[in-house]
Short mmCIF file of C-alpha atoms and ligand atoms in Angstrom, two decimals:
data_model
loop_
_atom_site.label_atom_id
_atom_site.label_comp_id
_atom_site.label_asym_id
_atom_site.label_seq_id
_atom_site.Cartn_x
_atom_site.Cartn_y
_atom_site.Cartn_z
CA MET A 284 31.19 2.61 21.82
CA LEU A 285 29.70 -0.73 20.79
CA GLN A 286 29.95 -1.96 24.16
CA THR A 287 27.48 -0.35 26.12
CA LEU A 288 24.59 -2.98 23.91
CA GLY A 289 23.98 -6.05 23.20
CA THR A 290 26.14 -9.14 21.78
CA ARG A 291 29.03 -7.18 20.00
CA GLY A 292 29.36 -9.36 17.29
CA PHE A 293 25.91 -8.45 15.41
CA ALA A 294 26.31 -4.64 16.14
CA ASP A 295 29.22 -4.86 14.70
CA PRO A 296 28.76 -2.91 10.73
CA ALA A 297 32.15 -5.43 9.42
CA LEU A 298 29.30 -8.18 10.00
CA HIS A 299 27.08 -6.33 7.88
CA ALA A 300 29.43 -5.28 4.79
CA GLU A 301 29.42 -8.01 2.63
CA GLY A 302 26.28 -7.67 0.38
CA LEU A 303 24.78 -8.26 -2.19
CA TYR A 304 22.48 -11.07 -0.84
CA ILE A 305 20.90 -13.34 -3.60
CA ASN A 306 19.61 -16.94 -3.90
CA CYS A 307 20.58 -16.90 0.19
CA GLN A 308 24.68 -15.98 -0.92
CA TRP A 309 26.42 -13.77 0.51
CA GLU A 310 28.08 -11.90 -2.73
CA LYS A 311 31.03 -9.33 -1.73
CA GLY A 312 31.63 -5.72 -3.14
CA GLN A 313 33.32 -2.80 -0.95
CA ASP A 314 32.20 -0.27 -3.21
CA ILE A 315 29.48 2.15 -1.62
CA PRO A 316 30.79 3.56 2.02
CA VAL A 317 28.40 4.03 4.63
CA VAL A 318 29.10 6.89 6.88
CA ASP A 319 28.42 7.40 10.72
CA PRO A 320 26.27 11.09 10.23
CA SER A 321 27.54 11.57 13.84
CA THR A 322 31.11 11.61 12.98
CA GLY A 323 31.43 11.94 9.14
CA GLU A 324 33.52 9.07 9.30
CA VAL A 325 32.98 5.45 7.09
CA LEU A 326 31.97 2.35 9.44
CA ALA A 327 32.30 -0.14 6.26
CA HIS A 328 31.73 -0.70 2.48
CA VAL A 329 28.79 -2.31 1.07
CA ALA A 330 28.35 -4.22 -2.69
CA ASP A 331 27.39 -1.68 -6.09
CA ALA A 332 25.03 -3.52 -7.56
CA GLY A 333 24.62 -3.27 -11.41
CA ILE A 334 21.79 -4.70 -13.49
CA ASP A 335 22.80 -7.69 -14.14
CA ASP A 336 22.89 -8.48 -10.48
CA ALA A 337 19.29 -6.47 -10.32
CA LEU A 338 17.97 -9.86 -13.23
CA ARG A 339 19.73 -12.43 -11.16
CA ALA A 340 17.86 -11.33 -7.47
CA VAL A 341 14.64 -11.45 -10.20
CA ASP A 342 15.95 -14.67 -11.73
CA ALA A 343 15.84 -15.82 -8.10
CA ALA A 344 13.08 -14.42 -7.37
CA HIS A 345 11.48 -15.97 -10.70
CA ALA A 346 13.30 -19.15 -9.62
CA ALA A 347 12.03 -18.87 -5.72
CA ALA A 348 8.71 -17.95 -7.07
CA ALA A 349 6.38 -20.66 -7.66
CA GLY A 350 7.30 -22.71 -4.32
CA TRP A 351 6.38 -20.25 -1.74
CA ARG A 352 2.90 -19.89 -3.63
CA ALA A 353 2.46 -22.78 -2.72
CA THR A 354 3.70 -22.94 0.53
CA PRO A 355 0.97 -23.48 3.28
CA SER A 356 0.10 -19.85 4.47
CA ARG A 357 0.78 -21.31 8.15
CA GLN A 358 4.10 -21.88 7.15
CA ARG A 359 4.71 -19.72 5.85
CA SER A 360 3.51 -17.26 8.43
CA GLU A 361 5.25 -19.53 11.24
CA ILE A 362 8.66 -18.72 8.99
CA LEU A 363 7.56 -15.21 9.25
CA ARG A 364 6.89 -15.50 13.40
CA ARG A 365 10.26 -17.09 14.05
CA TRP A 366 11.76 -13.95 11.81
CA PHE A 367 9.81 -11.57 14.34
CA HIS A 368 11.65 -13.93 17.64
CA LEU A 369 14.54 -13.99 15.88
CA MET A 370 14.52 -9.61 15.25
CA THR A 371 13.50 -9.42 19.11
CA GLU A 372 16.43 -11.17 20.93
CA HIS A 373 18.41 -9.67 18.98
CA ALA A 374 17.01 -6.32 19.27
CA ASP A 375 19.81 -4.45 21.37
CA ASP A 376 22.20 -4.81 18.48
CA LEU A 377 19.64 -4.20 15.55
CA ALA A 378 19.11 -0.85 17.50
CA MET A 379 22.60 -0.30 17.40
CA LEU A 380 23.14 -0.65 13.74
CA ILE A 381 20.31 1.76 12.74
CA SER A 382 21.72 4.16 15.69
CA LEU A 383 25.54 3.40 13.49
CA GLU A 384 24.62 4.20 10.53
CA ASN A 385 21.23 6.93 10.96
CA GLY A 386 22.12 8.11 14.17
CA LYS A 387 19.07 8.38 15.30
CA ALA A 388 19.28 8.11 19.28
CA LEU A 389 19.13 4.94 20.82
CA SER A 390 15.84 4.86 22.30
CA ASP A 391 14.66 5.74 19.10
CA ALA A 392 16.10 2.74 17.69
CA ARG A 393 15.03 0.17 20.00
CA GLY A 394 11.14 1.64 19.51
CA GLU A 395 11.49 1.19 15.70
CA VAL A 396 13.47 -2.27 16.07
CA GLY A 397 9.80 -3.66 18.34
CA TYR A 398 7.97 -1.70 15.45
CA ALA A 399 10.11 -3.55 12.73
CA ALA A 400 9.68 -6.84 14.63
CA GLU A 401 5.24 -5.95 15.30
CA PHE A 402 5.51 -6.33 11.03
CA PHE A 403 6.59 -9.70 10.94
CA ARG A 404 4.13 -11.10 13.56
CA TRP A 405 0.98 -8.80 12.60
CA TYR A 406 1.54 -10.81 9.07
CA ALA A 407 2.57 -13.88 10.33
CA GLU A 408 -1.08 -13.68 11.77
CA GLU A 409 -2.21 -12.51 9.05
CA ALA A 410 -1.40 -15.03 6.21
CA THR A 411 -4.09 -17.65 7.06
CA ARG A 412 -6.59 -15.08 6.98
CA ILE A 413 -6.27 -13.93 3.57
CA PRO A 414 -10.56 -13.13 2.20
CA GLY A 415 -11.98 -14.71 0.18
CA GLU A 416 -15.85 -13.70 -0.95
CA TYR A 417 -18.82 -15.44 -2.47
CA ARG A 418 -22.39 -14.52 -3.38
CA PRO A 419 -25.05 -14.62 -5.43
CA THR A 420 -25.82 -11.55 -8.55
CA PRO A 421 -28.33 -9.39 -8.36
CA SER A 422 -30.03 -10.35 -10.76
CA GLY A 423 -29.51 -13.97 -10.06
CA SER A 424 -27.81 -15.37 -13.53
CA HIS A 425 -24.20 -16.71 -11.44
CA LYS A 426 -22.17 -17.24 -8.31
CA ILE A 427 -19.92 -14.57 -8.17
CA LEU A 428 -16.71 -16.67 -6.51
CA VAL A 429 -13.48 -14.11 -5.37
CA ASP A 430 -10.20 -15.49 -4.59
CA HIS A 431 -7.15 -13.63 -3.82
CA GLU A 432 -3.71 -14.52 -4.80
CA PRO A 433 0.26 -13.62 -4.71
CA ILE A 434 1.09 -10.94 -7.40
CA GLY A 435 3.83 -12.07 -8.19
CA ILE A 436 7.78 -11.35 -7.55
CA SER A 437 7.63 -7.62 -6.07
CA VAL A 438 10.42 -4.99 -5.85
CA LEU A 439 10.43 -2.82 -2.46
CA ILE A 440 12.25 0.41 -1.80
CA THR A 441 12.57 2.17 1.64
CA PRO A 442 14.31 4.97 2.71
CA TRP A 443 17.13 5.69 4.74
CA ASN A 444 14.92 7.19 8.14
CA PHE A 445 13.44 4.01 9.18
CA PRO A 446 15.84 1.98 7.76
CA ALA A 447 14.08 -1.39 9.30
CA ALA A 448 10.32 -0.50 10.00
CA MET A 449 10.07 0.50 6.11
CA ALA A 450 11.49 -2.97 4.85
CA THR A 451 9.60 -4.96 7.16
CA ARG A 452 6.51 -2.95 6.54
CA LYS A 453 6.62 -4.35 2.79
CA ILE A 454 8.69 -8.30 3.51
CA GLY A 455 6.16 -8.64 6.32
CA PRO A 456 3.04 -8.64 3.85
CA ALA A 457 4.44 -9.70 0.61
CA LEU A 458 5.55 -12.76 1.98
CA ALA A 459 2.20 -13.59 4.16
CA ALA A 460 1.12 -13.70 0.39
CA GLY A 461 3.14 -15.40 -1.04
CA CYS A 462 5.11 -13.20 -3.20
CA THR A 463 9.21 -13.67 -3.52
CA VAL A 464 11.03 -9.85 -3.38
CA ILE A 465 13.62 -8.02 -4.17
CA LEU A 466 14.64 -5.55 -1.40
CA LYS A 467 16.49 -2.65 -2.09
CA PRO A 468 17.62 -0.54 1.01
CA ALA A 469 19.05 2.98 0.98
CA SER A 470 22.53 3.15 0.35
CA GLU A 471 22.80 5.20 3.75
CA THR A 472 21.57 2.97 5.85
CA PRO A 473 22.16 -1.17 4.07
CA LEU A 474 23.63 -2.76 7.04
CA THR A 475 20.31 -3.03 8.98
CA ALA A 476 18.60 -4.73 5.77
CA TYR A 477 21.41 -7.04 5.25
CA ALA A 478 21.41 -8.07 9.49
CA MET A 479 17.67 -8.20 8.89
CA ALA A 480 18.13 -10.61 5.61
CA ARG A 481 21.06 -12.76 7.93
CA LEU A 482 17.85 -13.53 9.97
CA GLY A 483 15.43 -13.69 8.06
CA GLU A 484 18.01 -17.07 6.87
CA GLU A 485 18.34 -18.11 10.50
CA ALA A 486 14.32 -17.53 10.94
CA GLY A 487 14.14 -20.55 7.31
CA VAL A 488 13.16 -18.29 4.79
CA PRO A 489 13.79 -20.59 1.69
CA ALA A 490 16.90 -19.57 -0.94
CA GLY A 491 15.09 -16.28 -3.65
CA VAL A 492 12.42 -15.47 -1.73
CA VAL A 493 14.35 -12.66 0.01
CA ASN A 494 17.27 -10.83 -2.03
CA VAL A 495 18.68 -8.27 -1.02
CA LEU A 496 20.78 -5.62 -3.00
CA THR A 497 22.15 -1.95 -1.92
CA THR A 498 23.06 0.19 -5.24
CA ARG A 499 24.93 3.08 -6.27
CA ASN A 500 22.86 4.21 -9.40
CA PRO A 501 19.25 3.19 -8.22
CA GLY A 502 17.39 4.61 -10.78
CA PRO A 503 18.89 2.63 -14.07
CA VAL A 504 18.88 -0.83 -11.34
CA VAL A 505 15.14 -0.37 -10.35
CA SER A 506 14.23 0.75 -14.39
CA ALA A 507 16.01 -2.78 -15.44
CA MET A 508 14.10 -4.34 -12.72
CA LEU A 509 10.26 -2.80 -13.42
CA ALA A 510 10.86 -3.75 -17.49
CA ASP A 511 11.18 -7.69 -16.74
CA PRO A 512 7.52 -8.67 -17.40
CA ARG A 513 8.04 -10.98 -14.00
CA VAL A 514 8.66 -8.02 -11.85
CA ARG A 515 4.72 -7.35 -11.08
CA LYS A 516 4.90 -5.13 -8.20
CA LEU A 517 6.67 -1.99 -7.04
CA SER A 518 6.39 -0.84 -3.08
CA PHE A 519 7.97 2.56 -2.88
CA THR A 520 8.67 4.50 0.37
CA GLY A 521 11.19 7.40 0.04
CA SER A 522 10.16 10.85 -1.26
CA THR A 523 7.21 12.20 -3.64
CA GLY A 524 9.70 12.92 -6.45
CA VAL A 525 11.06 10.47 -7.04
CA GLY A 526 7.74 8.41 -6.97
CA ARG A 527 6.94 10.09 -9.46
CA ALA A 528 9.13 9.45 -10.90
CA LEU A 529 9.05 5.83 -10.37
CA LEU A 530 5.26 5.59 -11.35
CA ALA A 531 6.07 7.27 -14.75
CA GLU A 532 8.89 4.17 -15.12
CA ALA A 533 6.00 1.82 -13.82
CA ALA A 534 3.92 2.53 -16.61
CA LYS A 535 5.93 1.76 -18.92
CA THR A 536 4.90 -2.18 -18.09
CA VAL A 537 1.72 -1.36 -15.91
CA VAL A 538 3.11 -2.84 -12.87
CA SER A 539 0.70 -2.05 -9.38
CA CYS A 540 2.49 0.99 -7.57
CA SER A 541 2.44 1.03 -3.55
CA MET A 542 3.31 3.89 -2.89
CA GLU A 543 4.35 5.70 0.74
CA LEU A 544 5.86 9.07 -0.13
CA GLY A 545 6.70 12.51 1.70
CA GLY A 546 4.17 14.48 4.52
CA ASN A 547 4.00 17.70 5.76
CA ALA A 548 1.97 17.33 8.75
CA PRO A 549 0.29 19.86 10.76
CA PHE A 550 -0.43 19.64 14.38
CA LEU A 551 -3.40 21.85 15.47
CA VAL A 552 -3.84 22.99 19.45
CA PHE A 553 -7.14 24.60 19.73
CA ASP A 554 -8.06 26.63 22.60
CA ASP A 555 -9.33 23.44 25.04
CA ALA A 556 -6.80 21.64 24.21
CA ASP A 557 -4.79 20.13 27.88
CA LEU A 558 -1.71 21.85 27.66
CA ASP A 559 0.36 19.44 29.08
CA ALA A 560 -0.74 16.85 26.90
CA ALA A 561 -0.43 18.97 23.44
CA LEU A 562 3.04 19.72 24.71
CA ASP A 563 4.11 15.37 24.90
CA GLY A 564 2.24 14.82 21.91
CA ALA A 565 4.09 17.60 20.04
CA MET A 566 7.34 16.60 21.49
CA ILE A 567 6.87 13.09 20.29
CA ALA A 568 5.12 13.73 16.64
CA LYS A 569 8.12 16.07 16.53
CA MET A 570 11.33 14.73 17.69
CA ARG A 571 10.57 10.93 17.19
CA ASN A 572 14.09 10.81 15.28
CA ALA A 573 14.97 13.95 15.90
CA GLY A 574 12.36 15.03 13.08
CA GLU A 575 13.51 12.95 9.54
CA ALA A 576 9.84 11.15 9.92
CA CYS A 577 6.91 11.34 7.08
CA THR A 578 4.94 11.71 9.87
CA ALA A 579 6.51 14.50 11.93
CA ALA A 580 4.74 17.90 12.60
CA ASN A 581 6.00 19.79 10.08
CA ARG A 582 3.42 22.87 10.68
CA PHE A 583 2.19 23.50 14.22
CA TYR A 584 -0.83 25.92 14.00
CA VAL A 585 -1.76 27.33 17.11
CA GLN A 586 -5.02 29.28 18.20
CA ALA A 587 -4.81 32.45 20.15
CA GLY A 588 -5.78 31.60 23.22
CA ILE A 589 -2.91 29.38 24.08
CA HIS A 590 -0.55 30.48 21.56
CA ASP A 591 1.87 31.72 23.91
CA ALA A 592 1.85 29.08 26.37
CA PHE A 593 2.29 26.28 23.88
CA VAL A 594 5.05 28.09 22.06
CA ASP A 595 7.11 28.81 26.32
CA GLY A 596 6.33 25.87 26.85
CA LEU A 597 7.56 23.90 23.22
CA THR A 598 10.21 26.72 23.79
CA LYS A 599 11.20 25.04 27.61
CA ARG A 600 11.27 20.75 26.56
CA MET A 601 13.20 21.74 23.03
CA ALA A 602 16.06 23.56 24.52
CA SER A 603 16.64 20.83 27.09
CA LEU A 604 17.66 18.34 25.43
CA LYS A 605 20.63 16.45 24.33
CA VAL A 606 21.83 16.50 21.37
CA GLY A 607 24.82 14.42 20.52
CA ALA A 608 25.91 10.58 18.81
CA GLY A 609 22.66 8.62 18.68
CA THR A 610 24.39 5.87 20.22
CA ASP A 611 25.68 7.42 22.96
CA VAL A 612 22.49 7.06 25.46
CA ALA A 613 22.12 9.78 27.51
CA THR A 614 21.21 11.26 23.35
CA GLN A 615 17.59 12.28 22.70
CA CYS A 616 18.42 14.05 19.54
CA GLY A 617 21.10 12.56 17.21
CA PRO A 618 22.85 13.94 14.18
CA MET A 619 20.92 14.28 10.77
CA ILE A 620 21.98 11.98 8.01
CA THR A 621 24.03 14.17 5.65
CA GLN A 622 25.26 17.22 5.54
CA LYS A 623 23.51 17.93 2.66
CA ALA A 624 20.28 18.12 4.64
CA VAL A 625 21.20 20.38 7.29
CA GLN A 626 22.32 22.70 4.44
CA LYS A 627 18.36 21.80 3.79
CA ILE A 628 16.74 22.61 6.83
CA ASP A 629 19.00 25.95 7.29
CA GLN A 630 17.72 27.48 4.00
CA LEU A 631 14.28 27.18 5.45
CA VAL A 632 14.82 27.98 8.86
CA SER A 633 16.69 31.01 7.32
CA ASN A 634 14.79 32.04 4.76
CA ALA A 635 11.58 32.00 7.90
CA LEU A 636 13.93 33.96 9.90
CA GLN A 637 14.38 36.38 7.04
CA ARG A 638 10.74 35.99 6.47
CA GLY A 639 9.61 37.86 10.08
CA ALA A 640 10.34 34.91 11.88
CA ARG A 641 11.73 34.78 15.66
CA ALA A 642 14.16 31.40 16.88
CA THR A 643 12.73 31.20 21.09
CA THR A 644 15.63 28.43 20.76
CA GLY A 645 17.85 27.10 18.04
CA GLY A 646 17.92 28.87 14.36
CA LYS A 647 21.21 28.12 13.21
CA PRO A 648 23.38 24.57 12.64
CA ARG A 649 25.87 23.56 15.49
CA GLU A 650 29.65 23.95 14.50
CA GLY A 651 32.42 21.13 14.63
CA SER A 652 32.23 17.18 13.53
CA GLY A 653 28.86 15.29 12.60
CA TYR A 654 25.19 16.36 10.62
CA PHE A 655 23.90 17.70 13.95
CA TYR A 656 20.89 20.74 13.94
CA PRO A 657 19.78 21.98 17.17
CA PRO A 658 16.50 21.73 18.28
CA THR A 659 14.62 24.30 17.27
CA VAL A 660 11.71 26.56 17.30
CA LEU A 661 10.56 29.73 15.12
CA GLU A 662 7.30 31.86 16.49
CA ASN A 663 5.61 34.14 14.29
CA VAL A 664 6.45 32.41 10.88
CA PRO A 665 4.35 33.60 8.28
CA THR A 666 2.41 30.80 6.36
CA ASP A 667 3.20 31.51 2.65
CA ALA A 668 7.21 30.69 4.24
CA ASP A 669 9.12 28.22 2.04
CA ILE A 670 9.32 26.24 5.58
CA ALA A 671 5.42 26.21 5.80
CA PHE A 672 5.79 23.92 2.21
CA GLU A 673 8.21 21.78 2.49
CA GLU A 674 9.21 19.47 4.45
CA ILE A 675 11.75 20.28 7.06
CA PHE A 676 13.12 16.10 8.21
CA GLY A 677 14.85 18.20 11.06
CA PRO A 678 14.82 18.78 14.87
CA VAL A 679 12.60 22.35 13.70
CA ALA A 680 9.61 23.28 14.98
CA PRO A 681 7.84 26.08 12.97
CA VAL A 682 4.75 27.80 14.78
CA TYR A 683 1.37 30.25 13.43
CA LYS A 684 -1.09 31.53 15.08
CA PHE A 685 -4.68 30.88 13.80
CA GLU A 686 -8.22 32.30 15.10
CA THR A 687 -11.00 29.95 13.94
CA GLU A 688 -11.31 26.90 13.42
CA GLU A 689 -12.20 27.31 9.47
CA GLU A 690 -9.16 28.68 9.07
CA ALA A 691 -7.09 26.05 10.74
CA ILE A 692 -8.65 23.90 8.42
CA ARG A 693 -7.99 25.97 5.16
CA LEU A 694 -4.17 26.91 6.80
CA ALA A 695 -4.05 22.59 6.94
CA ASN A 696 -4.81 21.53 3.93
CA ASP A 697 -2.70 24.45 1.93
CA THR A 698 -0.55 21.71 0.73
CA GLU A 699 0.69 19.21 -1.78
CA TYR A 700 1.31 16.51 0.66
CA GLY A 701 -1.63 14.62 3.12
CA LEU A 702 0.00 11.73 4.88
CA ALA A 703 -0.29 12.37 8.71
CA ALA A 704 -2.13 15.37 10.33
CA TYR A 705 -2.88 15.99 14.64
CA ILE A 706 -5.35 17.86 16.26
CA TYR A 707 -5.33 18.32 20.14
CA SER A 708 -8.72 19.87 21.30
CA ARG A 709 -10.67 18.63 24.88
CA ASP A 710 -13.77 18.86 22.90
CA LEU A 711 -14.05 14.92 20.94
CA LYS A 712 -16.80 16.54 18.04
CA ARG A 713 -15.12 19.91 17.63
CA ALA A 714 -11.46 17.33 17.01
CA MET A 715 -13.32 14.70 15.05
CA ARG A 716 -15.23 17.74 12.73
CA VAL A 717 -12.34 19.21 11.97
CA GLY A 718 -10.63 15.71 12.11
CA LYS A 719 -13.30 15.39 8.37
CA GLY A 720 -12.34 18.81 6.81
CA LEU A 721 -8.58 17.58 6.79
CA GLU A 722 -6.64 16.25 3.31
CA SER A 723 -4.79 13.23 5.12
CA GLY A 724 -4.86 9.74 5.47
CA MET A 725 -4.22 9.45 9.17
CA LEU A 726 -5.27 11.50 11.85
CA GLY A 727 -3.60 11.76 15.53
CA ILE A 728 -6.48 12.99 17.97
CA ASN A 729 -5.49 14.08 21.02
CA ARG A 730 -2.23 11.86 20.34
CA GLY A 731 1.28 12.12 19.15
CA LEU A 732 2.16 8.80 17.93
CA MET A 733 -0.13 7.15 15.57
CA SER A 734 1.99 4.19 13.37
CA ASP A 735 0.73 0.49 14.90
CA PRO A 736 1.22 -2.39 12.80
CA ALA A 737 -2.27 -3.14 13.02
CA ALA A 738 -3.52 0.24 11.17
CA PRO A 739 -3.49 0.86 7.88
CA PHE A 740 -1.04 3.87 7.03
CA GLY A 741 -0.47 5.89 3.94
CA GLY A 742 -1.39 9.34 2.34
CA VAL A 743 -4.00 10.99 0.14
CA LYS A 744 -2.92 13.38 -2.20
CA GLN A 745 1.01 13.38 -3.31
CA SER A 746 1.68 11.63 0.17
CA GLY A 747 1.11 8.31 -1.48
CA LEU A 748 -1.18 5.61 -3.12
CA GLY A 749 -2.21 2.26 -1.26
CA ARG A 750 -2.19 1.54 2.83
CA GLU A 751 0.57 -0.40 4.27
CA GLY A 752 0.16 -2.61 7.57
CA GLY A 753 -3.66 -3.35 9.35
CA VAL A 754 -5.71 -6.31 7.42
CA THR A 755 -5.96 -4.36 4.08
CA GLY A 756 -1.91 -4.03 3.33
CA ILE A 757 -1.85 -7.57 2.19
CA LEU A 758 -4.24 -6.97 -0.20
CA GLU A 759 -1.67 -4.82 -2.19
CA PHE A 760 0.27 -8.25 -2.75
CA MET A 761 -2.00 -9.73 -4.42
CA GLU A 762 -4.53 -9.78 -7.46
CA ALA A 763 -8.18 -10.49 -6.97
CA LYS A 764 -9.11 -13.29 -9.53
CA TYR A 765 -12.97 -13.21 -10.44
CA TYR A 766 -14.85 -16.57 -11.13
CA ALA A 767 -18.00 -16.51 -11.96
CA VAL A 768 -19.46 -19.79 -11.69
CA ASP A 769 -22.54 -21.23 -13.47
CA ILE A 770 -24.98 -22.90 -10.31
P1 NAD B 1310 14.43 9.07 -1.55
O1 NAD B 1310 13.22 8.90 -2.48
O2 NAD B 1310 15.61 9.74 -2.23
O3 NAD B 1310 14.95 7.52 -1.26
C1 NAD B 1310 13.80 7.02 -1.07
C2 NAD B 1310 14.67 5.22 -1.63
O4 NAD B 1310 15.00 5.29 -2.98
C3 NAD B 1310 16.23 5.64 -1.63
O5 NAD B 1310 16.31 4.05 -1.59
C4 NAD B 1310 16.55 5.57 -2.68
O6 NAD B 1310 18.17 4.37 -3.17
C5 NAD B 1310 15.92 4.73 -3.72
N1 NAD B 1310 15.85 6.45 -5.06
C6 NAD B 1310 16.51 7.02 -4.77
N2 NAD B 1310 16.08 7.63 -6.26
C7 NAD B 1310 15.80 6.53 -7.01
C8 NAD B 1310 15.68 6.35 -8.58
N3 NAD B 1310 15.86 7.20 -9.29
N4 NAD B 1310 14.87 5.32 -8.88
C9 NAD B 1310 14.51 4.28 -8.13
N5 NAD B 1310 15.00 3.94 -6.52
C10 NAD B 1310 15.46 4.70 -6.65
O7 NAD B 1310 13.70 9.05 -0.21
P2 NAD B 1310 15.20 9.64 0.88
O8 NAD B 1310 15.61 10.46 1.39
O9 NAD B 1310 15.50 7.70 1.49
O10 NAD B 1310 13.47 9.24 2.21
C11 NAD B 1310 12.94 10.77 3.01
C12 NAD B 1310 11.35 10.79 2.08
O11 NAD B 1310 10.65 9.37 2.17
C13 NAD B 1310 10.82 11.85 3.12
O12 NAD B 1310 10.33 12.91 1.98
C14 NAD B 1310 10.21 10.87 3.94
O13 NAD B 1310 8.74 11.74 3.44
C15 NAD B 1310 9.86 9.79 3.02
N6 NAD B 1310 9.13 9.15 3.94
C16 NAD B 1310 8.17 7.94 3.80
C17 NAD B 1310 6.84 7.28 4.51
C18 NAD B 1310 5.51 7.30 4.06
O14 NAD B 1310 5.61 5.79 4.71
N7 NAD B 1310 4.86 7.66 3.25
C19 NAD B 1310 7.53 6.70 5.06
C20 NAD B 1310 9.42 6.53 5.94
C21 NAD B 1310 10.09 7.88 4.25
#
């Protein structure tokens, strides 16, 4: 299986099962099993960091902080650029590792590696363009000078669904800003993080600037780091529930927080949409990573005039997808991350079916080994079914019919989330008007994919705080310092 791509060596899980990575030292540990979700078999074990290990990582990040902050931004930029090139060079191997531990199809994994590496290239460029400000006060009393300084030691916590990209989206801007970091990847997918740390070392990241640790007990371990007054930033990507708990934890020491949380993206299709384009977009918005994405279309609202043709087209496309192990190059829909995830999807679908929905394809978990759920389309779903309010995080597309623009906006906004939304219409004026009415941090207009390192990624409402990527992403890792200058 591993022979299908790359230089077997670097894609070998055993090579990256050495963690922890603290102060440029690899510390052995064989505590947490990493499982291949397509078989349920153990791929490797990684170390389990305790509170003492986490505080040693803070020590290392602290010891490196002054030197890294003082490193000229051009030099920081060049290290990030080298890291970008190394990721690109090892793209096939990294994709294989992601596919092995996360389960996503190799095509998705390759896409993720490209996306992830671009954050290093983008922030290599932004590192040398940190903004400042100089202007007179309106009263003319003095001059205002604003400088931006690195915020300090940053704790970065990432989920399992994009093991590479969620890490680089934080490490890139943090290092560009001059911060040292401790990355805590999800324990389901730690191998990619350790592999990237190896490449960072090769790129010239100095000891202590990037530290990586895995743990079975993220609650106490992260709390201990947040309680350390040297830690000044928490950048978290994960579920809204854990995000809320971490905000409360960070409040104790008033640590600055960036939060990229859950989503419940509506996908709106108006009668005047280009049907084929809407179906192409729907497949991308729904099926990237088999639906395990925070931006995944979670609710399809389709106007009455185009509804039946859309359901028909979507059913055909979903039913034709090849389900299998992500590492098989033919696979288009890999397994879910755990059996628990399959059970959650099953519950949401069963609830919708009991409430009167109909599955036009799929509708129940696949038997056999691995954590598979087949691509599923549900029609006639009641707008108040559980599935309309929870992240499905799987290959299930519930379709709801609407009549008017106002109704579509009201239904789309009926959620605590506000991360991403999609609108398909040939009338750009309408699309922009509807977009304005939607409570969402990001909108795809006639596009099923919006993620781009050069754009500000993030949500409103309970989908998060702050933005990653783009020109503002670096400021999440900086503090503005204002000098009142008497000239
Ligand atoms: P999760 O919240 O369970 O875990 C995320 C990370 O937090 C993991 O590293 C986990 O080990 C850690 N964690 C768990 N409990 C913790 C605690 N008490 N204290 C500190 N850390 C803790 O989320 P997940 O299941 O890994 O990821 C899926 C979720 O992430 C979905 O809700 C998805 O929408 C969201 N997500 C959001 C974005 C975004 O950019 N907004 C991107 C990807 C995923």
